Coordinates of C-alpha atoms and ligand atoms in Angstrom, one line a residue:
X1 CA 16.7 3.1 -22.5
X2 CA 16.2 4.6 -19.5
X3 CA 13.4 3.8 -17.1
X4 CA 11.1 6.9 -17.7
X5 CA 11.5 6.9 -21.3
X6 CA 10.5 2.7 -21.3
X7 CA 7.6 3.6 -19.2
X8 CA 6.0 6.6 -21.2
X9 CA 6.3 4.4 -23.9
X10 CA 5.1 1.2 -22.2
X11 CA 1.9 3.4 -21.3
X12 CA 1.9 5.3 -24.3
X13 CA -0.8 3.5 -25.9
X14 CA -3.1 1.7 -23.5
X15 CA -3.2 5.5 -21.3
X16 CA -6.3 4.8 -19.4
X17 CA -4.5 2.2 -17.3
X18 CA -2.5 4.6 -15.6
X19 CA -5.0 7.2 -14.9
X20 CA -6.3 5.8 -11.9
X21 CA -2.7 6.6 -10.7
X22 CA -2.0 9.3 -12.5
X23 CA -5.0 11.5 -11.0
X24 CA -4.3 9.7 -7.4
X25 CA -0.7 10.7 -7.4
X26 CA -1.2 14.4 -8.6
X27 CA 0.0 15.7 -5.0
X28 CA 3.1 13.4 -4.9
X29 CA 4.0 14.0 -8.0
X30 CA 4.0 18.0 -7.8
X31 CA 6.2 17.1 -5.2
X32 CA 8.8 14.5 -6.2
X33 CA 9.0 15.5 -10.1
X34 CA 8.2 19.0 -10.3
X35 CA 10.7 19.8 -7.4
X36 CA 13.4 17.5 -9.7
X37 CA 12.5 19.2 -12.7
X38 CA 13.5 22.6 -11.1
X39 CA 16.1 21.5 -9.5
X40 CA 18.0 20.3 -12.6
X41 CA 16.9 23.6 -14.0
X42 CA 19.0 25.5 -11.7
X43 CA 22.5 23.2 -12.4
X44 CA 23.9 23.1 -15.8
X45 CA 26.1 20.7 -13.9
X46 CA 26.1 18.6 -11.0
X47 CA 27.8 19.1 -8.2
X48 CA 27.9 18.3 -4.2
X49 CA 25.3 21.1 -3.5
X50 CA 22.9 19.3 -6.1
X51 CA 23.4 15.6 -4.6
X52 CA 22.6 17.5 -1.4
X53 CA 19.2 19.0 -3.0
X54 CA 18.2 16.0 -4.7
X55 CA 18.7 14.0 -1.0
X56 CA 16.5 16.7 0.5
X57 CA 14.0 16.0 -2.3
X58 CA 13.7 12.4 -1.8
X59 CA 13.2 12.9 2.1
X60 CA 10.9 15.1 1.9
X61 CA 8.8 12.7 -0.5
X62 CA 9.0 10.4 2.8
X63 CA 11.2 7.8 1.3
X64 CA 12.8 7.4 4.4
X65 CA 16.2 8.5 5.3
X66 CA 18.0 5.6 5.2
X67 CA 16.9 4.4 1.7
X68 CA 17.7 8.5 0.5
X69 CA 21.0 8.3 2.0
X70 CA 21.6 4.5 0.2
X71 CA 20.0 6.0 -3.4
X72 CA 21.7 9.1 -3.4
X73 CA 25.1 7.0 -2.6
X74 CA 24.5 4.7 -5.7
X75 CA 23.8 7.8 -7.9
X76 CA 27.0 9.6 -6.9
X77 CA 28.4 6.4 -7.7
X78 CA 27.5 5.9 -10.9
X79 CA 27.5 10.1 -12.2
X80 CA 31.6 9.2 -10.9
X81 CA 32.0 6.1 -12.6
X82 CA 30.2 7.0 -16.3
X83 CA 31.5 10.8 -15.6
X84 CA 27.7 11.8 -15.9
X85 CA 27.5 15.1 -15.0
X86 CA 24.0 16.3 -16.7
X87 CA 21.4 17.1 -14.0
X88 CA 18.3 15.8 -16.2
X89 CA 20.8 12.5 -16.6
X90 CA 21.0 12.4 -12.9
X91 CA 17.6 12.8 -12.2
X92 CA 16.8 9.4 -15.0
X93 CA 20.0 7.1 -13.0
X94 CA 18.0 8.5 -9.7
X95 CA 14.3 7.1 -10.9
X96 CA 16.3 4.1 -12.2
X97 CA 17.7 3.6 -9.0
X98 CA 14.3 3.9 -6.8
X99 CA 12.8 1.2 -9.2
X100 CA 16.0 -0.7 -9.0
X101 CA 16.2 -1.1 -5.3
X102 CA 12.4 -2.2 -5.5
X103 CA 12.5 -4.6 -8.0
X104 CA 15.4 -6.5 -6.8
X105 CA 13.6 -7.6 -3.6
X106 CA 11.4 -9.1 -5.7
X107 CA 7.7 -8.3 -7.4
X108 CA 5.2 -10.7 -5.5
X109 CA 1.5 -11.2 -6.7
X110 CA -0.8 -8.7 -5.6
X111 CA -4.2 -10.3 -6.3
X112 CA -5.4 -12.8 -3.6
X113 CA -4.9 -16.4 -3.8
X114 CA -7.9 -18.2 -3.4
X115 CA -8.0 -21.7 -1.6
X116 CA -9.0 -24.4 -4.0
X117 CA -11.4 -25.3 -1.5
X118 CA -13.6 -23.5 0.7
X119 CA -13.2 -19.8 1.7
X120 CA -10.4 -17.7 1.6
X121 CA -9.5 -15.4 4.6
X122 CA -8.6 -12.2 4.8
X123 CA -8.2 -10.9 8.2
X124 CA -7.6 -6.7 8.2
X125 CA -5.8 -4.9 11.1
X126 CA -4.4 -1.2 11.1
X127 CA -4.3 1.7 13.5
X128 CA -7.1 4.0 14.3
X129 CA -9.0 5.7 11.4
X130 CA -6.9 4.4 8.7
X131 CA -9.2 3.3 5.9
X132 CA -9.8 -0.4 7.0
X133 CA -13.2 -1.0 6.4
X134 CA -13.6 1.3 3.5
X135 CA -10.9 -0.4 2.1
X136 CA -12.8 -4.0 3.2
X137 CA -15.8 -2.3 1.4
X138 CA -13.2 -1.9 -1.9
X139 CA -11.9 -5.3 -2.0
X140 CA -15.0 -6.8 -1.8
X141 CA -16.1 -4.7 -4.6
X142 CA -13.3 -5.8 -6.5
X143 CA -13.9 -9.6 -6.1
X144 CA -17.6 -9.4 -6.5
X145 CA -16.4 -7.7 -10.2
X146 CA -15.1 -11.6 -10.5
X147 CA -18.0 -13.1 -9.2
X148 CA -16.5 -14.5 -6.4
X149 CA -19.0 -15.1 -2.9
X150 CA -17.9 -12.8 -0.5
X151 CA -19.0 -12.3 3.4
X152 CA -17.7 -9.0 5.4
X153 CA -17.6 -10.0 9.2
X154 CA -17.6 -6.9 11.9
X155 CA -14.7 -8.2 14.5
X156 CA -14.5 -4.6 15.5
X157 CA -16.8 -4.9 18.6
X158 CA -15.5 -1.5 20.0
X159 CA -16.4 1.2 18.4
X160 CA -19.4 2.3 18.2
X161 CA -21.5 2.4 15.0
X162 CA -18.4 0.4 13.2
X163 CA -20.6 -2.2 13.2
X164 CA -23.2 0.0 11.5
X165 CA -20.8 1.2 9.2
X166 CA -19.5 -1.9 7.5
X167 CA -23.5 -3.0 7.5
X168 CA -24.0 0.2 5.1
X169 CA -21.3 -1.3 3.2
X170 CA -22.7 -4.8 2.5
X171 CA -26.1 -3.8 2.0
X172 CA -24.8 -1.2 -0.5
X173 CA -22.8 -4.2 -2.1
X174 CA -25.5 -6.6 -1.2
X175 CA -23.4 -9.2 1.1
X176 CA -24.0 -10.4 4.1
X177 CA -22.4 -9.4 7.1
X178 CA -22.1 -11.1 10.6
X179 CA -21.4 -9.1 13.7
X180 CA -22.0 -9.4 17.2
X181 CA -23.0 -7.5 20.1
X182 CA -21.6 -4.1 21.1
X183 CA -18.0 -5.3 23.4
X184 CA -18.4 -9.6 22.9
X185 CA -14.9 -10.9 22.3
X186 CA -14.3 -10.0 18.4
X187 CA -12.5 -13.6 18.2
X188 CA -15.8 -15.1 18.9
X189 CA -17.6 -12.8 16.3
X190 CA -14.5 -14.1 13.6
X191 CA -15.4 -17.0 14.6
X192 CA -18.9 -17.0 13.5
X193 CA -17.8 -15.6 10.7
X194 CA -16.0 -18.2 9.5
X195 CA -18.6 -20.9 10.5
X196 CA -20.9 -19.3 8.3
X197 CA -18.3 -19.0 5.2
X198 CA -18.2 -23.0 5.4
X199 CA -21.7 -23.2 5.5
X200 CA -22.5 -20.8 3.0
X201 CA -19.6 -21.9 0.5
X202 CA -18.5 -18.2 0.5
X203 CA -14.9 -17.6 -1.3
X204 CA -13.6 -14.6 0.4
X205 CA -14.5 -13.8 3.8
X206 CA -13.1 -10.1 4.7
X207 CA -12.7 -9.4 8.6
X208 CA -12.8 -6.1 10.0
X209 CA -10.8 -5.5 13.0
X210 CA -11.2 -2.6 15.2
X211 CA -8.4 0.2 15.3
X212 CA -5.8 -0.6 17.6
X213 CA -2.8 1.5 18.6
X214 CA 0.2 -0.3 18.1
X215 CA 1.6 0.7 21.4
X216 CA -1.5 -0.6 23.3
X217 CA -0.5 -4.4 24.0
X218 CA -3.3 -5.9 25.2
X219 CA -5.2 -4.9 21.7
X220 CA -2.5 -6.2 19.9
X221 CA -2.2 -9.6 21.4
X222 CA -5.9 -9.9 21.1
X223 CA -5.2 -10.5 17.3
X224 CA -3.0 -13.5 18.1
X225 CA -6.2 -14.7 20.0
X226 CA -8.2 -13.8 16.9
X227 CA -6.1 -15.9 14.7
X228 CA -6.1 -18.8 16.9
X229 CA -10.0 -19.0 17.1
X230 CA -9.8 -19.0 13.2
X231 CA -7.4 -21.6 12.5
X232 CA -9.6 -23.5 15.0
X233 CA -12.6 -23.1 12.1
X234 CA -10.9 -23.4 9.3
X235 CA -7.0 -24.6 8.8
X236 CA -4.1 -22.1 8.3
X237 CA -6.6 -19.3 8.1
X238 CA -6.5 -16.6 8.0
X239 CA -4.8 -17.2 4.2
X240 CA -4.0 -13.2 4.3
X241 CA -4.1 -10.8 7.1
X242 CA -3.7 -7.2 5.6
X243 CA -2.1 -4.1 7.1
X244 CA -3.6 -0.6 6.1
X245 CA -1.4 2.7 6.5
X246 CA -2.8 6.1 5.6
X247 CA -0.1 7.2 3.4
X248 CA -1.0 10.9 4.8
X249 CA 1.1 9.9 8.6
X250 CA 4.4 9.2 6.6
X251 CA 7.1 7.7 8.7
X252 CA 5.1 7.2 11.2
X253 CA 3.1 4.6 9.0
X254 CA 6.9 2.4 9.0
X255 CA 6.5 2.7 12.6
X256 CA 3.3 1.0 12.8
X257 CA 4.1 -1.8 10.6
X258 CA 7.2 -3.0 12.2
X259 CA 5.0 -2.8 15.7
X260 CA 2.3 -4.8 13.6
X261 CA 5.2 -7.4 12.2
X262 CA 6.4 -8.4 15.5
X263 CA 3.2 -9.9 16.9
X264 CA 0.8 -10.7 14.0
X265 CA 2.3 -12.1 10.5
X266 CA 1.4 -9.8 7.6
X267 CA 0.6 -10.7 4.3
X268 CA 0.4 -7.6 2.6
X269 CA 0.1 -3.8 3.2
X270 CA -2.6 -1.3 1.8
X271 CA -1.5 2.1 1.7
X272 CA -5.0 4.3 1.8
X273 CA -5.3 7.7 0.9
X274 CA -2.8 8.2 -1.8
X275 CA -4.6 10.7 -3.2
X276 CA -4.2 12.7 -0.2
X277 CA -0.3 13.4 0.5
X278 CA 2.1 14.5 -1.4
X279 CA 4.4 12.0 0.0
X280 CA 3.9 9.2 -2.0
X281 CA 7.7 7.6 -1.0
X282 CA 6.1 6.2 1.8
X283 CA 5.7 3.0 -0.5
X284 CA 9.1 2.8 -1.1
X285 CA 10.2 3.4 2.1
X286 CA 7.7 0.5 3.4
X287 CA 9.3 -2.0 1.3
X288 CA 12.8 -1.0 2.1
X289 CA 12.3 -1.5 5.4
X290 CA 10.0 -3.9 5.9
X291 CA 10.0 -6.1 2.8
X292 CA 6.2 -6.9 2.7
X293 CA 4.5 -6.6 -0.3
X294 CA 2.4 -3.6 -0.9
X295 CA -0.4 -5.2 -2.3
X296 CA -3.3 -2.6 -2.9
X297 CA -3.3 1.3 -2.6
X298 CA -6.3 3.6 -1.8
X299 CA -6.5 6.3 -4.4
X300 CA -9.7 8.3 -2.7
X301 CA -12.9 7.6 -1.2
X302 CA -15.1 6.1 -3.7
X303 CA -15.5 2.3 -3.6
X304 CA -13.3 2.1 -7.2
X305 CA -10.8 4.4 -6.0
X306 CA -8.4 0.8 -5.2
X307 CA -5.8 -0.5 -7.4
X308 CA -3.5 -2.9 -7.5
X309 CA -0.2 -1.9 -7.0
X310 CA 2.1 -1.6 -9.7
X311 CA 5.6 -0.5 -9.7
X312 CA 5.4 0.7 -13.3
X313 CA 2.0 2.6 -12.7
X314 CA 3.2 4.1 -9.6
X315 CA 5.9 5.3 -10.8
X316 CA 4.8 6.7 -14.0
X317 CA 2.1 8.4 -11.7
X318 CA 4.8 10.1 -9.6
X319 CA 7.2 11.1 -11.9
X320 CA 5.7 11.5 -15.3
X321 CA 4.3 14.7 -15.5
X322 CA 2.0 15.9 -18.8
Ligands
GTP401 N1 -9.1 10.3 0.2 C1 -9.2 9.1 0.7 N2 -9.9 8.8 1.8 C2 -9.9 7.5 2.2 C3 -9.3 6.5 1.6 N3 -9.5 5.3 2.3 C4 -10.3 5.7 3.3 N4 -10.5 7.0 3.3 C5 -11.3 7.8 4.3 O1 -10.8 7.7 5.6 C6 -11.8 7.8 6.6 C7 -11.6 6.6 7.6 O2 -12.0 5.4 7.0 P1 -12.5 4.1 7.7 O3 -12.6 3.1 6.7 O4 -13.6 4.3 8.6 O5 -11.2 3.8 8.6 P2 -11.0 2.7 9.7 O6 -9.6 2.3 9.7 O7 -12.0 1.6 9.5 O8 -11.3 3.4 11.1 P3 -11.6 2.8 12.5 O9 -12.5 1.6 12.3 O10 -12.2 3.9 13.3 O11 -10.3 2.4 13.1 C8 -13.1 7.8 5.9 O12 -13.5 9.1 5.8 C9 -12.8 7.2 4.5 O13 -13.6 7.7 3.5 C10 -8.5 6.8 0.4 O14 -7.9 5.9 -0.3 N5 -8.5 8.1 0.0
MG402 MG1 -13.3 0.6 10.8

């Protein structure tokens, strides 16, 4: 069976698990499987010119060119080998193919690990204006859903009314929040932070960072200095240290997290704004390169609008259309 027939049937009966990504992926999906759908339309059988469509397809979903170039290879491969020359065939061995390529680098947990003892940290870090603290705002929701203790801390000294905005956010979820004063050193706000986690027995503390360019290097070293200070509170934190990407800035988001990767180790990535490109490849094109976990995705603005990532959902969501 081939992949999209064991995931409409996988989903078939528990339908409300996928809707989250169904309705979040509405964009990429017009994109990716309507554009496949007429494109196998056109061909009663496949030839050069449709391997060449279907590779324009799959860069324009922002997959990345490399990993196009590498699918569409193994595709050509196989319609050779099997002598499979049906374009809706084509199209299945193609979404097999993205999933394959995915899967084989290994599925990791999503959820966060919690320390058996004392708080958990997450530390979040992005560019400018990428959905980091309403994303901070989401996870927290999520883990207060499981009754966990959770503390937001404002490390993003710089801009102003950030602090301000993630304040809105805890009294909204009713945490507390620690900050600091407008420009003090945001390591020594982290810092506070984590003193009063300790103190507090608090299970997840969430740290905003402010929005740093990944070209600017004296903003990106500063989160070395911010993970030092923390380790100094409590050992090996923090446990986690998130990267968000707005889906919406496509390759450019691949940029950003190899710049990221060289000086700060990530954990995981959150891609925000799902909802709001039709470029949904990004994800795939993330773990290709990178081969860090995507371990959330924003699917709007509202503070449930955050899911889990799953490769099944996410795919069903781009290329199963009702
Ligand atoms: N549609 C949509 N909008 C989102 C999503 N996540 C965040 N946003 C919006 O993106 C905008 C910026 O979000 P912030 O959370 O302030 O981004 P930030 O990275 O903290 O910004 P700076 O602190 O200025 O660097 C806000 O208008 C959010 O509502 C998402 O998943 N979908
Ligand atoms: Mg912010």
């Amino acid at each position: 069976m081939g992949l999209l027939a064991f995931l409409k049937n996988k989903f078939a009966i528990q339908k409300e698990q996928v809707d989250k990504y169904q309705v979040g992926l509405t964009k990429s999906r017009k994109n990716f499987s309507s554009k496949l759908r007429k494109l196998s339309g056109r061909y009663k059988r496949v030839n050069q010119d449709y391997f060449d469509e279907l590779e324009q397809i799959l860069i324009e979903s922002d997959v990345g060119i490399s990993f196009a170039l590498k699918v569409i290879e193994e595709v050509l491969r196989t319609s050779k080998k099997e002598r499979i020359f049906n374009p809706q065939s084509i199209n299945e061995i193609l979404i097999d193919k993205l999933f394959a390529d995915y899967a084989e680098k290994g599925d990791i947990k999503t959820e966060i690990v919690f320390e058996k003892e004392g708080p958990t940290v997450l530390l979040v870090v992005g560019v400018n204006g990428v959905g980091k603290t309403t994303t901070i705002a989401k996870i927290a929701h999520r883990y207060l859903k499981q009754n966990k203790k959770v503390l937001l801390v404002a490390a993003d000294t710089f801009r102003a009314g950030a602090v301000e905005q993630l304040a809105t956010w805890a009294k909204r979820l009713n945490v507390e929040v620690v900050s600091g004063q407008p420009h003090t050193d945001p390591a020594s706000v982290a810092y506070d932070g984590l003193k009063k986690a300790k103190a507090d027995n608090i299970d997840l503390v969430i740290v905003d960072t402010a929005g740093r360019l990944q070209t600017k290097n004296n903003l990106m070293l500063e989160l070395g200095k911010i993970k030092r200070v923390m380790a100094k509170e409590i050992s090996y934190a923090p446990h986690e240290t998130f990267l968000i990407i707005d889906a919406t800035t496509g390759q450019n988001g691949v940029v950003q997290a190899k710049a990221f990767k060289e000086v700060t180790d990530l954990t995981g990535i959150v891609i925000t704004k799902m909802d709001g490109t039709s470029k949904g490849g990004i994800i795939l094109a993330i773990r290709d390169e990178l081969g860090i976990p995507v371990r959330f995705i924003g699917l709007g603005e509202k503070i449930d609008d955050l899911a889990e990532f799953d490769l099944d959902k996410y795919l069903y969501g781009l290329c199963v259309e009702e």
